[in-house]
Tab-separated table of N, CA, C and O in Angstrom:
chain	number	residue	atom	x	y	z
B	1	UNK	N	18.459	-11.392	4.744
B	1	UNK	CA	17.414	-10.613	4.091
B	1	UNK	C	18.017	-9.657	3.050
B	1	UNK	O	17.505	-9.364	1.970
B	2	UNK	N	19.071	-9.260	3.496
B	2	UNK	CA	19.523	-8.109	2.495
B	2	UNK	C	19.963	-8.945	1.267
B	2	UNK	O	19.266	-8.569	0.325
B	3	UNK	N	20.925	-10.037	0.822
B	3	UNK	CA	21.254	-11.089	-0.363
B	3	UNK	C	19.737	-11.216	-0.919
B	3	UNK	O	19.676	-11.295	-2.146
B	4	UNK	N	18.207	-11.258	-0.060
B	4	UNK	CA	17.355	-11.749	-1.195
B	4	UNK	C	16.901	-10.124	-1.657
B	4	UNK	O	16.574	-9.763	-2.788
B	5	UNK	N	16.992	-9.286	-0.419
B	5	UNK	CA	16.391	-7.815	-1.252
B	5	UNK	C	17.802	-7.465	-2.317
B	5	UNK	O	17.241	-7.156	-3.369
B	6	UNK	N	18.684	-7.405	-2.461
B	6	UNK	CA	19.428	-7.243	-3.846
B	6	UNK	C	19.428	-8.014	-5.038
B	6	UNK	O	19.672	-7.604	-6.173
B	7	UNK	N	19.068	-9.420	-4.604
B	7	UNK	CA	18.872	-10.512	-5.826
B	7	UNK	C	17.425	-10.070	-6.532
B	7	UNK	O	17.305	-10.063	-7.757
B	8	UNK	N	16.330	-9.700	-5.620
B	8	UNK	CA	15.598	-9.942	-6.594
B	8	UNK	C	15.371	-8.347	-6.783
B	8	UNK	O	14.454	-8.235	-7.597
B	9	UNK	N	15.905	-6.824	-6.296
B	9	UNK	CA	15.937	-6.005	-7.018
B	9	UNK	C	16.723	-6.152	-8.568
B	9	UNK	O	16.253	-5.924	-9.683
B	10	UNK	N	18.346	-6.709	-8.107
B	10	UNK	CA	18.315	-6.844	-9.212
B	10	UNK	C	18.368	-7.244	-10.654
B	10	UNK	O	18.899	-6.799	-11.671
B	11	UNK	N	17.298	-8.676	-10.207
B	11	UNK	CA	16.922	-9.503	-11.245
B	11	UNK	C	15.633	-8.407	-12.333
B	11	UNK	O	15.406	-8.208	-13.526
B	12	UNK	N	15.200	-8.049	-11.255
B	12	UNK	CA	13.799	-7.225	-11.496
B	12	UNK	C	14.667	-5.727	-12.479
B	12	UNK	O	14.014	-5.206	-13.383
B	13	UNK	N	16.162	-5.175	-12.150
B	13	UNK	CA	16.100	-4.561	-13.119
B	13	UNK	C	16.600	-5.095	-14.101
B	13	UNK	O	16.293	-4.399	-15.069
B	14	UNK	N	17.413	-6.241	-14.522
B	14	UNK	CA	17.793	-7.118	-15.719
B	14	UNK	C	16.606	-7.222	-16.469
B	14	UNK	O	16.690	-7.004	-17.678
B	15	UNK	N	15.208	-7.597	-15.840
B	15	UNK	CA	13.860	-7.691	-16.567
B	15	UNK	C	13.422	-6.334	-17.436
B	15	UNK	O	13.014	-6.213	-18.591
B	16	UNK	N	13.723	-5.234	-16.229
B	16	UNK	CA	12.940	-4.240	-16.754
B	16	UNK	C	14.015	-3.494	-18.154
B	16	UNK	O	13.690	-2.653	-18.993
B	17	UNK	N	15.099	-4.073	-17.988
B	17	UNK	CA	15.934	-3.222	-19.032
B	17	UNK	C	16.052	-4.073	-20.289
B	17	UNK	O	16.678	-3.596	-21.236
B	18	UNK	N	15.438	-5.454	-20.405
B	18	UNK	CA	15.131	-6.280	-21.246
B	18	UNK	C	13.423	-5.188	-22.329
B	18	UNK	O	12.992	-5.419	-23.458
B	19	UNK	N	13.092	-4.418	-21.598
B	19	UNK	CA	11.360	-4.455	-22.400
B	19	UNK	C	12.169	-3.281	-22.913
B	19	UNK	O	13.198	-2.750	-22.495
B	20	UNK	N	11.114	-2.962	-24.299
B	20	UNK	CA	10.943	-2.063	-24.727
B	20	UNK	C	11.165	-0.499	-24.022
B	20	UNK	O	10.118	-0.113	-23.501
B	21	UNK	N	12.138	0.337	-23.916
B	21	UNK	CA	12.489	1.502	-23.616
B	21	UNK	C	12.995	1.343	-22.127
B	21	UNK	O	13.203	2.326	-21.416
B	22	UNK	N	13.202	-0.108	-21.652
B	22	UNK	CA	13.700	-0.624	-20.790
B	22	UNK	C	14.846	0.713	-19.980
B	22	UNK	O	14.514	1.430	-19.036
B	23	UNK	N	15.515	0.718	-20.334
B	23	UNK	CA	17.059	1.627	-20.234
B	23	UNK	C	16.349	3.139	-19.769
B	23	UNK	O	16.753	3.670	-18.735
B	24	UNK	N	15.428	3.699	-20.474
B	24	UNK	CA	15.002	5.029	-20.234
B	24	UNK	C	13.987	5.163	-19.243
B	24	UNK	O	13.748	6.250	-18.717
B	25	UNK	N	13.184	3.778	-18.872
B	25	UNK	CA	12.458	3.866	-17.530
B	25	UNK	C	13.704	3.177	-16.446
B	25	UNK	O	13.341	3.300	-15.276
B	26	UNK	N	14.693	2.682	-16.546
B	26	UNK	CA	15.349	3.188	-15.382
B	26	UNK	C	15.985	4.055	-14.990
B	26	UNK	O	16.377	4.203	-13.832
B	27	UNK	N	16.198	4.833	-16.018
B	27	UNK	CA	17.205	6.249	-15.755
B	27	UNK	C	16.222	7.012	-15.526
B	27	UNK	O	16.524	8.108	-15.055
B	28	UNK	N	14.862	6.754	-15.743
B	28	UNK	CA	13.722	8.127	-14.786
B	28	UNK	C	13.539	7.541	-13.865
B	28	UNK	O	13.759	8.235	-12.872
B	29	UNK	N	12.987	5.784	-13.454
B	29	UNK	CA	13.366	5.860	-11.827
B	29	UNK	C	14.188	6.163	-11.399
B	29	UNK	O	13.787	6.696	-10.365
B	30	UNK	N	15.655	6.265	-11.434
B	30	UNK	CA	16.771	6.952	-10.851
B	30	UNK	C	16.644	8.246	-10.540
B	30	UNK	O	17.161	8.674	-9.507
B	31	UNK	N	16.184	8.774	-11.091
B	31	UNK	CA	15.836	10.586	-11.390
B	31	UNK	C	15.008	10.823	-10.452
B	31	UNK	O	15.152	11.705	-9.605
B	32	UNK	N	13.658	9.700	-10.574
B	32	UNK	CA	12.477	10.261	-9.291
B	32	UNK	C	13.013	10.322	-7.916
B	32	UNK	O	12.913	11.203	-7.062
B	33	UNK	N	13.750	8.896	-7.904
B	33	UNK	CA	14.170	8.781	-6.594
B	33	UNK	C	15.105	9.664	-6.051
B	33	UNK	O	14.971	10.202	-4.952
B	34	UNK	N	16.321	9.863	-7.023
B	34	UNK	CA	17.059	11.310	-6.122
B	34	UNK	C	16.485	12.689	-6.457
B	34	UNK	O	16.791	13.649	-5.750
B	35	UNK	N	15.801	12.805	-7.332
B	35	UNK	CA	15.205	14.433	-7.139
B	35	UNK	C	14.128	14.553	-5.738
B	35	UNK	O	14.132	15.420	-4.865
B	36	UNK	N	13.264	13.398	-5.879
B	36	UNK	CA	12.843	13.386	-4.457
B	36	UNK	C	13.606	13.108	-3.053
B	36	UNK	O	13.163	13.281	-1.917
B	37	UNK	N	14.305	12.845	-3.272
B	37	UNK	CA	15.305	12.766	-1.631
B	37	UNK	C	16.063	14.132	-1.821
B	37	UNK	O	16.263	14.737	-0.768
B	38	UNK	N	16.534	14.744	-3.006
B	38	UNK	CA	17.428	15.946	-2.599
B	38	UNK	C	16.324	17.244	-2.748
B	38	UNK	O	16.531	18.427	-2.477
B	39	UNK	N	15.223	16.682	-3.212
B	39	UNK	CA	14.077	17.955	-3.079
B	39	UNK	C	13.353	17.788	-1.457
B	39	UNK	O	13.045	18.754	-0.759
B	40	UNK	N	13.213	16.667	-1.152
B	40	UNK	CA	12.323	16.805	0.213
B	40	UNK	C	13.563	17.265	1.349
B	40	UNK	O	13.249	17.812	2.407
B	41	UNK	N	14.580	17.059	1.097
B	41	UNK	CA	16.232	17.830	2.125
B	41	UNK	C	16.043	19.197	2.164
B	41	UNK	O	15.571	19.930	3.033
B	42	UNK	N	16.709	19.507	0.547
B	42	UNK	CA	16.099	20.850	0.633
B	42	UNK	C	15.151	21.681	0.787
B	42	UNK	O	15.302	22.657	1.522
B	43	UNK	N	14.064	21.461	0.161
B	43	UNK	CA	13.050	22.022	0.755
B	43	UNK	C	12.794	22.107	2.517
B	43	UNK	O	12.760	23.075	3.277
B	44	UNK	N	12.625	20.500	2.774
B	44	UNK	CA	12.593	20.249	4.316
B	44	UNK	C	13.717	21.322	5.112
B	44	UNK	O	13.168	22.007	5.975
B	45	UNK	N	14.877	21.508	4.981
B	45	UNK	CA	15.910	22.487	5.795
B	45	UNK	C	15.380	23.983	5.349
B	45	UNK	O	15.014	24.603	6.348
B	46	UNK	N	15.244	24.691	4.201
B	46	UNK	CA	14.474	25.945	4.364
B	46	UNK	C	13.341	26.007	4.749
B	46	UNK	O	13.270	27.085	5.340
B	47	UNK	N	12.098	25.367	4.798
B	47	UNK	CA	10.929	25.790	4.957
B	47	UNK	C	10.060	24.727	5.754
B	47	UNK	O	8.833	24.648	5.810
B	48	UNK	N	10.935	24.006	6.300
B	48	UNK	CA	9.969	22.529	7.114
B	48	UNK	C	10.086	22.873	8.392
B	48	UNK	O	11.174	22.867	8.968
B	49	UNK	N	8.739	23.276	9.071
B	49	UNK	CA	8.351	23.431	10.375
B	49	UNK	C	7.363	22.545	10.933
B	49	UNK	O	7.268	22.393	12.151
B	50	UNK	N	6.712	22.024	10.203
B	50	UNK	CA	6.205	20.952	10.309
B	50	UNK	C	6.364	19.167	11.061
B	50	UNK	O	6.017	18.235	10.336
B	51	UNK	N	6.761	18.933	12.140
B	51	UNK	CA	7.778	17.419	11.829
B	51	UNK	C	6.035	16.523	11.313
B	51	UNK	O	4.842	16.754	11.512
B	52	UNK	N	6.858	15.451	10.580
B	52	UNK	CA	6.111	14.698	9.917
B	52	UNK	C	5.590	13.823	10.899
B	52	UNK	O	4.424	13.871	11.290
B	53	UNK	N	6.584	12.894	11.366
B	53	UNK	CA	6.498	11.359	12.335
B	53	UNK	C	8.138	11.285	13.159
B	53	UNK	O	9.088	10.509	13.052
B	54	UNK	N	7.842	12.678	14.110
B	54	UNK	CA	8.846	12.644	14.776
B	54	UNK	C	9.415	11.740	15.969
B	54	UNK	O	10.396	12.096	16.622
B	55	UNK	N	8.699	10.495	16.215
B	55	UNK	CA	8.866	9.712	17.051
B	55	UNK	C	9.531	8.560	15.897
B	55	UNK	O	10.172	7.661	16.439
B	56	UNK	N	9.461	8.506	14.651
B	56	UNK	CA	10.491	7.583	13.700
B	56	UNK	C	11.380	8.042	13.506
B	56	UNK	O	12.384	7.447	13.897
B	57	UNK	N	11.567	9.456	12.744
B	57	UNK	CA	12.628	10.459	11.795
B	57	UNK	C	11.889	11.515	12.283
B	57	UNK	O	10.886	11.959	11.724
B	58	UNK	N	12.530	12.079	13.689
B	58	UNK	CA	12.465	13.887	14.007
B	58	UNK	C	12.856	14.962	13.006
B	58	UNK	O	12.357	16.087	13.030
B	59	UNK	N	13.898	14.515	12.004
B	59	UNK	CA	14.345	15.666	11.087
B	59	UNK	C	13.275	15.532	9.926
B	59	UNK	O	13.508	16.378	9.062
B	60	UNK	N	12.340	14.859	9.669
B	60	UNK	CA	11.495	14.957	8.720
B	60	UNK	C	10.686	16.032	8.927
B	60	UNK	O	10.515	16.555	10.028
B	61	UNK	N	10.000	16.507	7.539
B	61	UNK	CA	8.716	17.593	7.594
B	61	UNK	C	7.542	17.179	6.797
B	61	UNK	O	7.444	16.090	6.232
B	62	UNK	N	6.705	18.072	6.791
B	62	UNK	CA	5.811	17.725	5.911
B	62	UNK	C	5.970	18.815	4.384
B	62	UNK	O	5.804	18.730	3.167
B	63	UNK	N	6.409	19.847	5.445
B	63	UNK	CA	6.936	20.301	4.091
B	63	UNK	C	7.890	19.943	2.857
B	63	UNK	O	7.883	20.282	1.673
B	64	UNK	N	8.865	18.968	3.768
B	64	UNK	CA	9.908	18.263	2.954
B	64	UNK	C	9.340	17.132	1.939
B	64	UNK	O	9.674	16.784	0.806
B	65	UNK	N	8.345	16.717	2.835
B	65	UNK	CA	7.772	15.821	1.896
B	65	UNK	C	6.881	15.923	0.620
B	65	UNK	O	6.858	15.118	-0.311
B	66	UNK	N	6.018	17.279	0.779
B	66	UNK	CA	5.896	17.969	-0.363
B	66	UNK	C	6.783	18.437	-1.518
B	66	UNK	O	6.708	18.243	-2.731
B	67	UNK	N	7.637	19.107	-0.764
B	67	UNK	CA	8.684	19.227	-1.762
B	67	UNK	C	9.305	18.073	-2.405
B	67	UNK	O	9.010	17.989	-3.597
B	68	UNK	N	9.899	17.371	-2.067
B	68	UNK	CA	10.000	15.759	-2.580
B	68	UNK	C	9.090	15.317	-3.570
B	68	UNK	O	9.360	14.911	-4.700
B	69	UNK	N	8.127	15.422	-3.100
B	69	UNK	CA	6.955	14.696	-4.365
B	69	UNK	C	6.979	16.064	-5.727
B	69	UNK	O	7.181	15.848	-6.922
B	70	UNK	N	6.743	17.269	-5.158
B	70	UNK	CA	6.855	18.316	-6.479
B	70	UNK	C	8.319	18.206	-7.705
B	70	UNK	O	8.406	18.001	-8.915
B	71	UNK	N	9.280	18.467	-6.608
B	71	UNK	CA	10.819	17.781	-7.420
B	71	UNK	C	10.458	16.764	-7.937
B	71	UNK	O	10.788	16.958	-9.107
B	72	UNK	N	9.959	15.699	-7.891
B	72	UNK	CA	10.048	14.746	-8.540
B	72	UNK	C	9.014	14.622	-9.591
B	72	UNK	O	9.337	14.048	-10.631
B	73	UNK	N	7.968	15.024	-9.474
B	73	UNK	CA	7.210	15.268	-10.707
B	73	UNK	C	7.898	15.949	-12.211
B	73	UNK	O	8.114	15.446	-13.314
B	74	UNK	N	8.156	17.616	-11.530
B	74	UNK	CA	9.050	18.151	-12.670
B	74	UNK	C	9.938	17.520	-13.224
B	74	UNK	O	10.103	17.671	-14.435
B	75	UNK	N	10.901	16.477	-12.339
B	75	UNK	CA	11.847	16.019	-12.889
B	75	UNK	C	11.855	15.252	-13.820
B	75	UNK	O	12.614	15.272	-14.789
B	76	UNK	N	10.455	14.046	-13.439
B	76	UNK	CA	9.996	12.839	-14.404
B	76	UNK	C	9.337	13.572	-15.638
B	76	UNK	O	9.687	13.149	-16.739
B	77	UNK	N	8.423	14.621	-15.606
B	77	UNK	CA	8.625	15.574	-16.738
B	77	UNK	C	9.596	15.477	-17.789
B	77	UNK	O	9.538	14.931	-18.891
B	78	UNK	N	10.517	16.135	-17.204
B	78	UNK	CA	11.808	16.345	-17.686
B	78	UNK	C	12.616	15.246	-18.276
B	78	UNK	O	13.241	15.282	-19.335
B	79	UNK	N	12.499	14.171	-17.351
B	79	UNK	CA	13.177	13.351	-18.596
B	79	UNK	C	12.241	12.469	-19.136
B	79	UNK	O	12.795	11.502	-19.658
B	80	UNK	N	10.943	12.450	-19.205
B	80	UNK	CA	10.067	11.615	-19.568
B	80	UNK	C	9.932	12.607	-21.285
B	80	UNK	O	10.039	12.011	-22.357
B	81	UNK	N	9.755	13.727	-21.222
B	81	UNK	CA	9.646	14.975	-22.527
B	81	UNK	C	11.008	14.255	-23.675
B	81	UNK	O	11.026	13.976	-24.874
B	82	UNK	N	12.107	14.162	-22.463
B	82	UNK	CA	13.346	13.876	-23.314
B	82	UNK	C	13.396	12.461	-23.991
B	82	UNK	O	13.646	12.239	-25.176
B	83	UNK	N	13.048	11.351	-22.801
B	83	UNK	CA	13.242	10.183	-23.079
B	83	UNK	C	11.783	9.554	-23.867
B	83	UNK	O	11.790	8.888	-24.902
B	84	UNK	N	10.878	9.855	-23.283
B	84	UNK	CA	9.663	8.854	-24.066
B	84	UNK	C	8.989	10.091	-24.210
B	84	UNK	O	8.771	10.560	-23.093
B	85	UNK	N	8.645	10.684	-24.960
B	85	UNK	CA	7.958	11.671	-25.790
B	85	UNK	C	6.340	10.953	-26.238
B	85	UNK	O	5.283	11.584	-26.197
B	86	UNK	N	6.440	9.938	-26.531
B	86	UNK	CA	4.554	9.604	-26.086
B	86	UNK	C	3.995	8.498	-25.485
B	86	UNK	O	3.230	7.601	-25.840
B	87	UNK	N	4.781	8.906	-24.143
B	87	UNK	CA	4.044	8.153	-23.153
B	87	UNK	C	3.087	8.871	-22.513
B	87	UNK	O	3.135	10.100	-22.450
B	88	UNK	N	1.940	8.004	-21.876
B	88	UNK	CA	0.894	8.702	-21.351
B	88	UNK	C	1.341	9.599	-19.878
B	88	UNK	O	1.770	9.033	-18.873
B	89	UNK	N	1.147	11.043	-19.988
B	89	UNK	CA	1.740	12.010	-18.962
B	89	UNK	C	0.921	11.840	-17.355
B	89	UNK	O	1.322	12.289	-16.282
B	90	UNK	N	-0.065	11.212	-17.567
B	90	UNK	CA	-1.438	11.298	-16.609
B	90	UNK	C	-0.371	9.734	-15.820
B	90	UNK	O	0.539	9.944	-15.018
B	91	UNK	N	-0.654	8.715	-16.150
B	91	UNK	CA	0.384	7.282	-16.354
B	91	UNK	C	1.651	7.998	-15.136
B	91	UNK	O	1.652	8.031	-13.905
B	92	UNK	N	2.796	8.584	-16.343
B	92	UNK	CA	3.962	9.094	-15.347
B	92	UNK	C	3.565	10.203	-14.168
B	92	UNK	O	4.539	10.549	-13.499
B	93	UNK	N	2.546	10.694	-13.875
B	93	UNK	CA	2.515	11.646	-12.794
B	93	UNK	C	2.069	10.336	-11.683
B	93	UNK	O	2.568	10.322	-10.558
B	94	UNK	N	1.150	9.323	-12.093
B	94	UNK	CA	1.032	8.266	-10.815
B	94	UNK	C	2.234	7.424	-10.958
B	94	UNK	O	2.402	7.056	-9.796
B	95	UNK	N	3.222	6.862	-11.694
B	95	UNK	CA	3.624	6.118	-10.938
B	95	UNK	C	4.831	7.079	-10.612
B	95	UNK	O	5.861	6.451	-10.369
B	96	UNK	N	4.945	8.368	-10.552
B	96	UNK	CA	5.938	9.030	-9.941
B	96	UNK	C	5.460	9.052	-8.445
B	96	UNK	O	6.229	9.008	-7.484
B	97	UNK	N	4.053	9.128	-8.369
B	97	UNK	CA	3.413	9.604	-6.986
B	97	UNK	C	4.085	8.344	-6.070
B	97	UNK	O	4.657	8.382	-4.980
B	98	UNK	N	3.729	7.056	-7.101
B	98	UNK	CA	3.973	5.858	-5.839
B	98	UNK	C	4.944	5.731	-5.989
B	98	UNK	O	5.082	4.659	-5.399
B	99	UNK	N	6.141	6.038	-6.441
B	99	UNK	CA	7.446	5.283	-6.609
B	99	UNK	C	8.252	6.462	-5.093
B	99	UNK	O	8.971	6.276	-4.111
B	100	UNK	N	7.571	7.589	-5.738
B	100	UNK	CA	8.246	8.591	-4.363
B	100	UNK	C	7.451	8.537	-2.823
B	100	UNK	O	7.825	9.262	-1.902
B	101	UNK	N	6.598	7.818	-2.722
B	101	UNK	CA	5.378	7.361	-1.701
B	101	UNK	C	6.231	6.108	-1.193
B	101	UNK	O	6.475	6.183	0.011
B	102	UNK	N	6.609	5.269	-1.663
B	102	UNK	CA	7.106	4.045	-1.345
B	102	UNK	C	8.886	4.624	-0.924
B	102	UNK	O	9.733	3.805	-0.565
């Protein structure tokens, strides 16, 4: 299973770095994904009292997970301002939602 989940991740990014601005929507998925894992940590260790689904992942919160999704908004911001300057902002706030949801 793991040979077909790497083949066809990454055939799927050979595709995506083939389109138009290809290169700059993977360097903001990169961005969503670790600003949300090092925002839902941090956040989650100062302020997560919450457990999320402590019978899967006990160290999870809900607070962490908020935080996670907020980091990652600002972030896609941030390089979405830098990298694609007129793309639709409404557009990058959902597929930041699902990319950090998934």
């Amino acid at each position: 299973m793991g040979i077909i989940y790497v083949g066809i991740l990454g055939v799927h990014l050979i595709l995506l770095r083939a389109l138009p601005d290809g290169a700059s929507w993977i360097l903001i998925a990169t961005a969503i994904t670790a600003s949300s894992d090092s925002g839902a940590y941090f956040v989650g260790k100062r302020f997560g009292s919450k457990k999320l689904c402590p019978n899967i992942s006990p160290n999870k919160t809900v607070e962490g997970a908020i935080g996670g999704l907020v980091c990652a908004v600002v972030v896609s911001f941030i390089f979405a301002i830098t990298l694609l300057p007129s793309f639709s902002y409404w557009k990058l706030i959902a597929v930041t939602v699902v990319l950090t949801c998934f």
